[in-house]
Every structure is written in C-alpha cells, then in structure tokens.
Coordinates of C-alpha atoms in Angstrom, one line a residue:
X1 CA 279.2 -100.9 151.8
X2 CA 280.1 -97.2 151.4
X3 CA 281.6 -97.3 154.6
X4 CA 283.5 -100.2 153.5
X5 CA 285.0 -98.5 149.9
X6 CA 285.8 -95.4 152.1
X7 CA 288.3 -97.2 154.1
X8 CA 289.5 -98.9 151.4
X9 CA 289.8 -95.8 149.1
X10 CA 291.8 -94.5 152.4
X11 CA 294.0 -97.5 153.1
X12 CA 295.0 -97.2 148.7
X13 CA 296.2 -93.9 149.5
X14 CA 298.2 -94.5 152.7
X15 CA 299.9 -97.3 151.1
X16 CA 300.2 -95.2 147.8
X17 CA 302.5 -92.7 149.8
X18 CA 304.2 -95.4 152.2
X19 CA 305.2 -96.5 148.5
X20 CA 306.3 -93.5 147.5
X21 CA 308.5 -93.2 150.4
X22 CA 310.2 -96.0 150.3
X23 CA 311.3 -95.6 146.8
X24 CA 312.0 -91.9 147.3
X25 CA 314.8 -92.7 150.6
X26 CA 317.6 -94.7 148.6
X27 CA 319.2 -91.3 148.4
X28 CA 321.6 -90.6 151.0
X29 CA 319.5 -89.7 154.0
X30 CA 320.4 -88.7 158.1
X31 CA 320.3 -92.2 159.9
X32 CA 317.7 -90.7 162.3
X33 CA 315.2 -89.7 159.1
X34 CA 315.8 -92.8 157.9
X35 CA 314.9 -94.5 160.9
X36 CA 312.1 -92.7 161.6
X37 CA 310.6 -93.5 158.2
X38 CA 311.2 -97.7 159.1
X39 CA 309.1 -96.7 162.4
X40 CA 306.2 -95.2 160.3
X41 CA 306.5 -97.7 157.5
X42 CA 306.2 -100.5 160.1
X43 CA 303.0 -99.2 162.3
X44 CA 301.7 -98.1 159.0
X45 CA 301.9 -101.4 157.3
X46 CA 300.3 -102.9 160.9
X47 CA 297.5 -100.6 161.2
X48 CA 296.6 -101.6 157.5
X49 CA 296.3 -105.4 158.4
X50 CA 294.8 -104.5 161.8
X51 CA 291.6 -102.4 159.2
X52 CA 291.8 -105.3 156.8
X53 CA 290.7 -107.7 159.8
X54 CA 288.4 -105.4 161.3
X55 CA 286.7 -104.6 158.1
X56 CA 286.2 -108.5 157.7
X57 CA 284.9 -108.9 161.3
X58 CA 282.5 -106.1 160.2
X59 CA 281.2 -107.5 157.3
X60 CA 280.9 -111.2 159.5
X61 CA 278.9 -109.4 162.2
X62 CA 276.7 -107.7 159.9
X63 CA 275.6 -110.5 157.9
X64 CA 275.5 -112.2 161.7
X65 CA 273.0 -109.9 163.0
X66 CA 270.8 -109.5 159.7
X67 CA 270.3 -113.5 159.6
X68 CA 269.4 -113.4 163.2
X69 CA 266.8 -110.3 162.7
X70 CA 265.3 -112.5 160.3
X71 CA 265.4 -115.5 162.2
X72 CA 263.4 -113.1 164.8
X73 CA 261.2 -112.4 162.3
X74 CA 260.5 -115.7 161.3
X75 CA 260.1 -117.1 164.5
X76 CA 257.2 -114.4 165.8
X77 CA 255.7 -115.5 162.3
X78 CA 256.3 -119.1 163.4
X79 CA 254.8 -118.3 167.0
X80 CA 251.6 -116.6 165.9
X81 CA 250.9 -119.6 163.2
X82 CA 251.5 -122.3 166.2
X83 CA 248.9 -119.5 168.5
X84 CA 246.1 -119.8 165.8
X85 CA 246.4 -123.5 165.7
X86 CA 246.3 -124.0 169.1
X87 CA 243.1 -121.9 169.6
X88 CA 241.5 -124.1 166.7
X89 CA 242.4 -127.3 168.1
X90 CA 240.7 -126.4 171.5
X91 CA 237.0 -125.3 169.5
X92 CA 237.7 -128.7 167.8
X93 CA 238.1 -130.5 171.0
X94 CA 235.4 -128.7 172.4
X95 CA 233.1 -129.7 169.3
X96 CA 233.9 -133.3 170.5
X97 CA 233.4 -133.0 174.0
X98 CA 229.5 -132.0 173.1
X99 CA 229.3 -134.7 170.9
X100 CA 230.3 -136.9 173.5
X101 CA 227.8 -135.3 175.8
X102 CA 224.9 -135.6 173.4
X103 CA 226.1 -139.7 172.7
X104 CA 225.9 -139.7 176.3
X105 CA 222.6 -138.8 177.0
X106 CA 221.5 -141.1 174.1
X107 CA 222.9 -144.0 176.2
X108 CA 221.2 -143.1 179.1
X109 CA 218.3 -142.9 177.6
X110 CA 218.5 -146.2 175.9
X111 CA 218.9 -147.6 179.7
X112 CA 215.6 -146.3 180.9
X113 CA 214.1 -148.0 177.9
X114 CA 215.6 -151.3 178.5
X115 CA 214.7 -150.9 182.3
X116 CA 211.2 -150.2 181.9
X117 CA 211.0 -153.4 179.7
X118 CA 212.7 -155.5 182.0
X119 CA 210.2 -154.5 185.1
X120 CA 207.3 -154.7 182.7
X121 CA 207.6 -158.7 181.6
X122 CA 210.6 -159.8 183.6
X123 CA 209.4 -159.4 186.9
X124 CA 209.9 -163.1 187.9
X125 CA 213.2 -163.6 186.0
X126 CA 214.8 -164.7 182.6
X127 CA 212.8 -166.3 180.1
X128 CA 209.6 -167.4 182.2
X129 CA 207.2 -164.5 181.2
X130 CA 207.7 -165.4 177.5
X131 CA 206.3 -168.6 178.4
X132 CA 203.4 -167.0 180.4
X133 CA 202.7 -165.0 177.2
X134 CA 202.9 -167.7 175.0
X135 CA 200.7 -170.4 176.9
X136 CA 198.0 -167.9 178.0
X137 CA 196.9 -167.3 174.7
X138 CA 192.9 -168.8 174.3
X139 CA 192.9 -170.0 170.1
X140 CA 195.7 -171.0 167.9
X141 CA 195.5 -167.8 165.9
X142 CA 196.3 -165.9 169.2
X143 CA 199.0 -168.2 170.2
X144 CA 200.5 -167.2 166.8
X145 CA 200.1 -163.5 167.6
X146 CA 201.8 -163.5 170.8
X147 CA 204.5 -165.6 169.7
X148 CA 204.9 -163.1 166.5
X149 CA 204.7 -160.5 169.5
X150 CA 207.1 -161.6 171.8
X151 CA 209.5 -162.4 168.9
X152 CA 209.5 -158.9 168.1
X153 CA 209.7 -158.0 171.0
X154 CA 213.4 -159.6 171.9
X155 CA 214.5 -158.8 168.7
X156 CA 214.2 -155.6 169.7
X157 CA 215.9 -155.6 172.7
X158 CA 218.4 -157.3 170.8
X159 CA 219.2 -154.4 168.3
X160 CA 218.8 -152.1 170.7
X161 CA 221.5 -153.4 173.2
X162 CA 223.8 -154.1 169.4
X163 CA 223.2 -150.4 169.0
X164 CA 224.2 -149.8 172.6
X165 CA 227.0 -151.7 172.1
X166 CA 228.3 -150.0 169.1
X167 CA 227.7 -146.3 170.8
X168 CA 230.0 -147.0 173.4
X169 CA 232.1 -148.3 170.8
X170 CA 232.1 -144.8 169.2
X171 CA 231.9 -143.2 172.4
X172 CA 235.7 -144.9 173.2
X173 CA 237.2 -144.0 169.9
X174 CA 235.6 -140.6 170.7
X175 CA 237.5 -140.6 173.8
X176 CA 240.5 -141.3 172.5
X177 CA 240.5 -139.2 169.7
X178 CA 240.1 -136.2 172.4
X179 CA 243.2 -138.0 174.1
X180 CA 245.2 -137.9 171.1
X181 CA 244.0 -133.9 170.2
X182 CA 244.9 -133.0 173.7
X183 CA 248.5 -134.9 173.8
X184 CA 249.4 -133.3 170.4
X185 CA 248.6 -130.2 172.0
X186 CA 250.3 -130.4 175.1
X187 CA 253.8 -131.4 172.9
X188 CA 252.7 -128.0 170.7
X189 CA 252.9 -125.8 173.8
X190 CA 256.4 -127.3 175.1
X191 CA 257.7 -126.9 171.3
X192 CA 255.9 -123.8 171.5
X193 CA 257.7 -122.9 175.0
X194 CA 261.1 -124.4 173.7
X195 CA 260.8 -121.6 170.5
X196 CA 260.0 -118.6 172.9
X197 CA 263.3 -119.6 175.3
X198 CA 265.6 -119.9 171.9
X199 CA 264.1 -116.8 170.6
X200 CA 265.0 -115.0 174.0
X201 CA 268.4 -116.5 173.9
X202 CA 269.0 -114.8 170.1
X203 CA 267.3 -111.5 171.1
X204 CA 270.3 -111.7 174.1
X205 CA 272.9 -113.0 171.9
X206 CA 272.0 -110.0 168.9
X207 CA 272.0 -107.5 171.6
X208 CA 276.0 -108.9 172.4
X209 CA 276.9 -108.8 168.8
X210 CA 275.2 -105.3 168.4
X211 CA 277.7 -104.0 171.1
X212 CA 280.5 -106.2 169.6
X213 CA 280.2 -104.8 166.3
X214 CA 279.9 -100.9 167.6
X215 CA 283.3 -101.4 169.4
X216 CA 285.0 -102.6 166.4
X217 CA 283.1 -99.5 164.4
X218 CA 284.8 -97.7 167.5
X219 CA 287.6 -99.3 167.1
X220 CA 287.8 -98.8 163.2
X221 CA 287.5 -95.2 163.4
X222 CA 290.5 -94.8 165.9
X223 CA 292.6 -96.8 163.5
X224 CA 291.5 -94.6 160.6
X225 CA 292.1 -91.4 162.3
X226 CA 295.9 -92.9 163.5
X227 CA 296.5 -94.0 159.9
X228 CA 295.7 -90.4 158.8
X229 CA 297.8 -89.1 161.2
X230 CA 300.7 -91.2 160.5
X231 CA 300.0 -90.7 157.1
X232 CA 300.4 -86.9 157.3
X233 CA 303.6 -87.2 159.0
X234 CA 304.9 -89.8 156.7
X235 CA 304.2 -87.3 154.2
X236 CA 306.0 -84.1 156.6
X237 CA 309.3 -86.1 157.2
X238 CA 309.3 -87.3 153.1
X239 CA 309.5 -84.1 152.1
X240 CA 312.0 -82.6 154.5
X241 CA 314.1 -85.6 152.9
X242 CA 313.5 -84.7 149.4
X243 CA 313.6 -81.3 150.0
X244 CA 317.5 -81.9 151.8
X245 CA 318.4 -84.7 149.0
X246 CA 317.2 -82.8 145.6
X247 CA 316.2 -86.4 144.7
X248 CA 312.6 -86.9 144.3
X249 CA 311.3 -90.6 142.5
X250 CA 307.3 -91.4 141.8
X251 CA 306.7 -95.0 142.8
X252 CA 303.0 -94.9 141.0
X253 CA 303.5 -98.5 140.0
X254 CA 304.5 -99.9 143.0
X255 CA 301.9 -98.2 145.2
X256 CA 299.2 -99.9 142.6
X257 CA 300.3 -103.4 143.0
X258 CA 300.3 -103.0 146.8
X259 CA 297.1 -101.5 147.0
X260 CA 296.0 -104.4 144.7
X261 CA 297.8 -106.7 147.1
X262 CA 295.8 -105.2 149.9
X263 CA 292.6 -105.1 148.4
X264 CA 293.4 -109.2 148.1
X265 CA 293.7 -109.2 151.4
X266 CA 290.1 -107.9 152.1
X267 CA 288.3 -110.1 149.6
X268 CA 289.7 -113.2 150.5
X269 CA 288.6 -115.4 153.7
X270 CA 290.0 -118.8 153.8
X271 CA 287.3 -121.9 154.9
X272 CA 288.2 -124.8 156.0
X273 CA 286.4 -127.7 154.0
X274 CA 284.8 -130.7 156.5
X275 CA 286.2 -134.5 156.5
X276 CA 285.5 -137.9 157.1
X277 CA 283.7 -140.8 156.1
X278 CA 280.4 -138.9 156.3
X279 CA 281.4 -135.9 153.9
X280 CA 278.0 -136.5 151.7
X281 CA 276.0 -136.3 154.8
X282 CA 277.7 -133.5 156.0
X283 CA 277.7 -131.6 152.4
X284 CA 274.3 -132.3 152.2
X285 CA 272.6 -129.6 153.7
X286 CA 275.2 -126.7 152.6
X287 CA 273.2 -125.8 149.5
X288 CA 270.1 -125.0 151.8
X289 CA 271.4 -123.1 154.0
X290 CA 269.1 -120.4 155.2
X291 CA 265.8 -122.8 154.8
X292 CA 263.5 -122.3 157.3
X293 CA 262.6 -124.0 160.1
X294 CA 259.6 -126.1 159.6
X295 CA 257.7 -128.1 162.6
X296 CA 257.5 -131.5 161.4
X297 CA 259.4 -130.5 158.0
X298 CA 262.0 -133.4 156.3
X299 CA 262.7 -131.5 153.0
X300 CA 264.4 -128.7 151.2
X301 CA 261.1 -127.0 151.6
X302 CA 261.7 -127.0 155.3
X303 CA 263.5 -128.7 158.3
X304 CA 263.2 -129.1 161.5
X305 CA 265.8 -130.9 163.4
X306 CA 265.3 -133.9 163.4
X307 CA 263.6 -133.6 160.5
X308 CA 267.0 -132.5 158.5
X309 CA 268.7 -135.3 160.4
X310 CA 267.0 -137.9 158.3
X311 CA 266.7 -136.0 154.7
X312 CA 270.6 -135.9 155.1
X313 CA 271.4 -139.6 155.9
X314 CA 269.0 -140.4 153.3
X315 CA 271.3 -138.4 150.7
X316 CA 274.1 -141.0 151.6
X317 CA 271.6 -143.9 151.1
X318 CA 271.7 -144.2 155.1
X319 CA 267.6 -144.7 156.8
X320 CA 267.8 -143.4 160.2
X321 CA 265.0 -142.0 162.1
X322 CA 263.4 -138.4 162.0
X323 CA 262.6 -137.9 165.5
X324 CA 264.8 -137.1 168.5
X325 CA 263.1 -139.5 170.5
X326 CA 264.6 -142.2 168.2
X327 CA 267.6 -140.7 167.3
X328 CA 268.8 -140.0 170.9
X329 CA 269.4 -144.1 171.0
X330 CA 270.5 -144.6 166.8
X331 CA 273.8 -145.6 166.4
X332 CA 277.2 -145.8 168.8
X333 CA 277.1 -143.5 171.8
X334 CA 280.7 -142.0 171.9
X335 CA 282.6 -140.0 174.6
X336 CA 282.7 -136.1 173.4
X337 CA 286.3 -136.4 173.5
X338 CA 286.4 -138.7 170.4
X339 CA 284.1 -136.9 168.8
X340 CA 284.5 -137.1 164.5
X341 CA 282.9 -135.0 161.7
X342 CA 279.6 -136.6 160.9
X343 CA 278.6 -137.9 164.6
X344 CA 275.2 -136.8 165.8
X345 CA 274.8 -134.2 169.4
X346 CA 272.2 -133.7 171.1
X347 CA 271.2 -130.3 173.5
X348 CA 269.1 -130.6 176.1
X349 CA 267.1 -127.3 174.9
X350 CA 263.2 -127.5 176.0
X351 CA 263.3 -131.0 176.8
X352 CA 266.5 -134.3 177.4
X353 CA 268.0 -134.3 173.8
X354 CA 265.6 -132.0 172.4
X355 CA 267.7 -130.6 169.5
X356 CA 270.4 -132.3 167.2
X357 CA 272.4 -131.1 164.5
X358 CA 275.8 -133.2 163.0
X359 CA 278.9 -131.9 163.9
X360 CA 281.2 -130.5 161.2
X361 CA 284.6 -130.5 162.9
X362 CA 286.5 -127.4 164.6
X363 CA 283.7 -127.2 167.1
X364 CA 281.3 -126.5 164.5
X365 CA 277.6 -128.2 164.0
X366 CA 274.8 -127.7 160.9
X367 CA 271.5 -128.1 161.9
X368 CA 267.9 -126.6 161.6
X369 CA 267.4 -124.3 164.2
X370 CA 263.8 -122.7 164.7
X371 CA 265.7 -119.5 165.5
X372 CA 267.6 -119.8 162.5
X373 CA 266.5 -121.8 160.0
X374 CA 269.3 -124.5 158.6
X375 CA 272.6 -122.7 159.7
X376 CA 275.9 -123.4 160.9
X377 CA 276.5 -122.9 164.7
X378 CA 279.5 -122.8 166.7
X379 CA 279.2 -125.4 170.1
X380 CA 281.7 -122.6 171.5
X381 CA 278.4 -120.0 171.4
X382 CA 277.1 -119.0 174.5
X383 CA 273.2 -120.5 174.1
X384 CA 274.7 -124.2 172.7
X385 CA 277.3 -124.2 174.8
X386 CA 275.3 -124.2 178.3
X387 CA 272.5 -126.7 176.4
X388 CA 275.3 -129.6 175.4
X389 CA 275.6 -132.4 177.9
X390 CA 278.1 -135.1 176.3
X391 CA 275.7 -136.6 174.2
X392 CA 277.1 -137.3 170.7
X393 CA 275.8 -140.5 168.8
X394 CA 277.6 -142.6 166.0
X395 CA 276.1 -143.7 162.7
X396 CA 277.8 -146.1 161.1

C-alpha cells in the first residue's frame, strides 16, 4: 500500500508540472520548443495510464496470490484432518474384523456341539432314537421322564440352531458394515488424491503469478524512473521557454483536477454484471465468496462442489441433486459452443466429471474449489483449462 501512494504521490506531481506546462506555452514559443513539449506531454500522459494499469494488475495479483496462500493453507489443514480420519477408520475396521473373528469361533464352536449330539442319539437317522428313548422306558413315571427329557432336549437344539441362525445374521451385517467402512475409505483416499493434485497445480500456478507480478514490479520501476526522467526534462525545456518568453502562468488548479482525474482512474475497475434466466442462481453464491471448502458440505458454513451446486438451485426454488454422480446426467446436455450463463460444467479433475461449478459468462465459472474455497475461476486458467472436456449440462 505504501508502494502504491508512492507512485501515486509521483504520478500527482508529474501531471502537476505537465499542467503547468501546458498553461505556461500559449506565449509565443520556437515551433521546435513547442513541439518538443507535445512529444513529452504525449509519452508523459501514456506512461501515466501505462502505471495506472500496472498498479491495478498489482493490486489483482496480490490479492491473487494471498487467496491462493490461504487456500494452501487450508488445504494442508484440510489434508491432515482427512489423514487422522483415515487412520481412525482403519483401528475401527480393525475393531470389527476381531469381532468378526471372535463371532466366528463362537459358530464353530456351536457346530461341534450340534455334532456331538447328532452322533450321540442319531446314529440310525431322523427321529427314530426319540422313539427308542421313549419306548424303552420300564414304568409310566419313567416314560414321563424321558419324554420330558427328550423334549428338552430338541428344544434345545432348537434354540441353539435359532441362535446360530441369528449370529450369521449379525455376522453378514457385520460383513457389510466392514464393506461399507472400507468403500467410504477407498472414495476418501481418491478425494484425498484428487486434493493433493489441485494443491500441486496452485503451488505451480502461485509460483507463475509470483514471477508475473515481479515483472510488472520490474516493469513499474522502469516506468517510474522514465517518468522522472521525462519529468526533469519537461521541467529543463519549460524553463528555457519562460525564461526566453518573460511569461510565466501557475496552473495549480488545473494540475489538481487532473491529478484528481487520475487518481479516478486508479480506484475505479469496471465489472461486468452476469445474465440470463438463471441470474438468482448465479447471484447466489456471490455473498459467500471466500467460504471454505467443505467435504460433503451444502451450506454457507461450507461447500463442496457439488454440494454448492444444490444450495444454489435451491435459492431459485430449483431441487437438483448434490452429487456429481447425479448431476453429471441432470438436465439438457448442450454442445460447449452454446454454452449460456447458468449451465452446469463438469472437469474431469480426479475422476470423469469430478468437479462442477456454473458458468457465469465471459469464460468465467463460480464454484467451491477445495483449493480455493467458493471462488470465481477463469476456464481460460491453465489447471481448468486442460481438466474441461465439453461437458456442460442444462437445467431448466
């Protein structure tokens, strides 16, 4: 910011005497003075704009590369959370996998049981010993006693193949419990390996802008020395003319309202507002940007892709899904070359369609990026631009 209200102070006072000048000529002047001052006036007047647009670009680049830093930031934060939760859901899984074991081994041993009662009063087959039991018994009272006995007996072997039953019952929903833990955490790691590539690709694309912006500093300084320069002789050859003239004017006034003019010029950045049909949709999200990305997340507390996707329908009163794997077929598929403000595209990041975001218009797209958190991204940057295939969806 200092650096920023130097060159400004410099460029008031540069304009200050181009002023001066000008006013300070309509006394009868040599045609090649006078002609030399139009020369200086004019680079003058161009090497202003030219600091006026790099100053701008500066300001863009540094707010570019500070959002991306603590994108960076938020993404190792992001990575090291996912880490931890991996590691717990593998002692979790582990913790099943014994239980498993142990039911196991309670089956088996429930099998030996069963076994040894069949060889001990089924030898000759199905119901037949029962009868054996029953019609060996010498009194009435013993008849009673072994039918008592044998009735407990199948009862028994009846609760105990029910309870059989119902273990293998838990053991498959045990099974597929660890199915489900272990598919959740296979889609973690490719998330997981989709974040680190992003991450790479911003760490790449910081490192361009870093360059980019010291080359305009570069370039900056060269245009502030020149200035200074022309300044100086603006200054030489105005005096030389006063001094031959006798006719000296101060132009105080008008230097003020072009330095005010100039200072305008600075401030002031024209944006483009987004149309079409889908404006709300698209508006949506603007006073959230900066939110950060979420896994899973479908509010203001947090996005991610997919997840914004469906928040900002919703705004319009429009239910659409809040996963790529739905979204990829919702709505009209559209050749890119029709593309409108408010269609959905799709980058093939870490998997097919594996990001979204809703395009704005002038090859512009807002969307919740786990690099950046809900941003607007240009198609024409490098990372997006080699991850878009064509795919842009309809919703109408």
């Amino acid at each position: 910011m200092k650096k920023t209200i130097s060159i400004i102070a410099t460029t008031g006072v540069v304009i200050l005497g181009s002023a001066f000048l000008t006013d300070s000529v309509h006394a009868e002047t040599p045609d090649n003075s006078q002609s030399e001052r139009s020369t200086l006036n004019a680079n003058l007047s161009e090497a202003e704009e030219k600091i006026a647009n790099v100053m701008i670009d500066l300001e863009d680049l540094n707010e570019k590369i500070d959002s991306v830093n603590n994108a960076l930031e938020q993404n190792k934060d992001k990575m090291s959370e996912t880490t931890s939760e991996i590691k717990d859901t593998k002692e979790e899984i582990n913790t099943i996998e014994n239980d498993v074991k142990n039911l196991e081994e309670d089956i088996e041993v429930r099998n030996e049981i069963l076994k040894s009662r069949i060889v001990s009063y089924q030898k000759s087959g199905g119901d037949v010993n029962y009868l054996e039991v029953i019609f060996g018994s010498k009194s009435f009272s013993d008849l009673i006693g072994r039918v008592s006995a044998v009735t407990k007996i199948a009862e028994s072997d009846n609760k105990l193949m029910k309870q059989q039953k119902e273990d293998i019952g838990k053991l498959e929903d045990k099974k597929a419990s660890v199915q489900e833990k272990l598919d959740g955490l296979n889609d973690m790691k490719v998330e997981l390996e989709g974040m680190k590539e992003t991450i790479l690709a911003q760490k790449e694309q910081n490192e361009a802008d870093k360059k980019e912006l010291k080359e305009k500093e570069q370039k900056l300084r060269a245009l502030k020395s020149n200035l200074q320069d022309k300044r100086r002789s603006l200054v030489t050859i105005n005096r030389e003319v006063e001094q031959r003239s006798g006719n000296v004017h101060s132009s105080s006034g008008s230097s003020s309202s072009s330095d005010g003019g100039n200072l305008t010029t600075l401030s002031k950045k024209e944006e483009k507002a987004p149309s079409g049909s889908l404006s709300e949709v698209m508006n949506a999200g603007m006073p959230y940007l900066g939110t950060p990305y979420v896994w899973g997340g479908g509010s203001p507390s947090g996005f991610d892709c997919s997840g914004f996707i469906s928040w900002a329908f919703s705004q319009a009163g429009i239910s659409v899904p809040s996963s790529t794997a739905q979204l990829q077929y919702t709505g009209s598929k559209v050749s890119y070359s029709n593309i409108q403000p408010g269609d959905l595209i799709f980058f093939n990041t870490y998997k097919t369609n594996g990001h979204i975001g809703i395009y704005l218009g002038n090859g512009k797209f807002i969307g919740s990026q786990n690099s950046t958190g809900l941003a607007i991204a240009s198609m024409n940057n490098s990372y997006w631009k080699s991850h878009f295939a064509g795919h842009v969806r309809r919703i109408k």
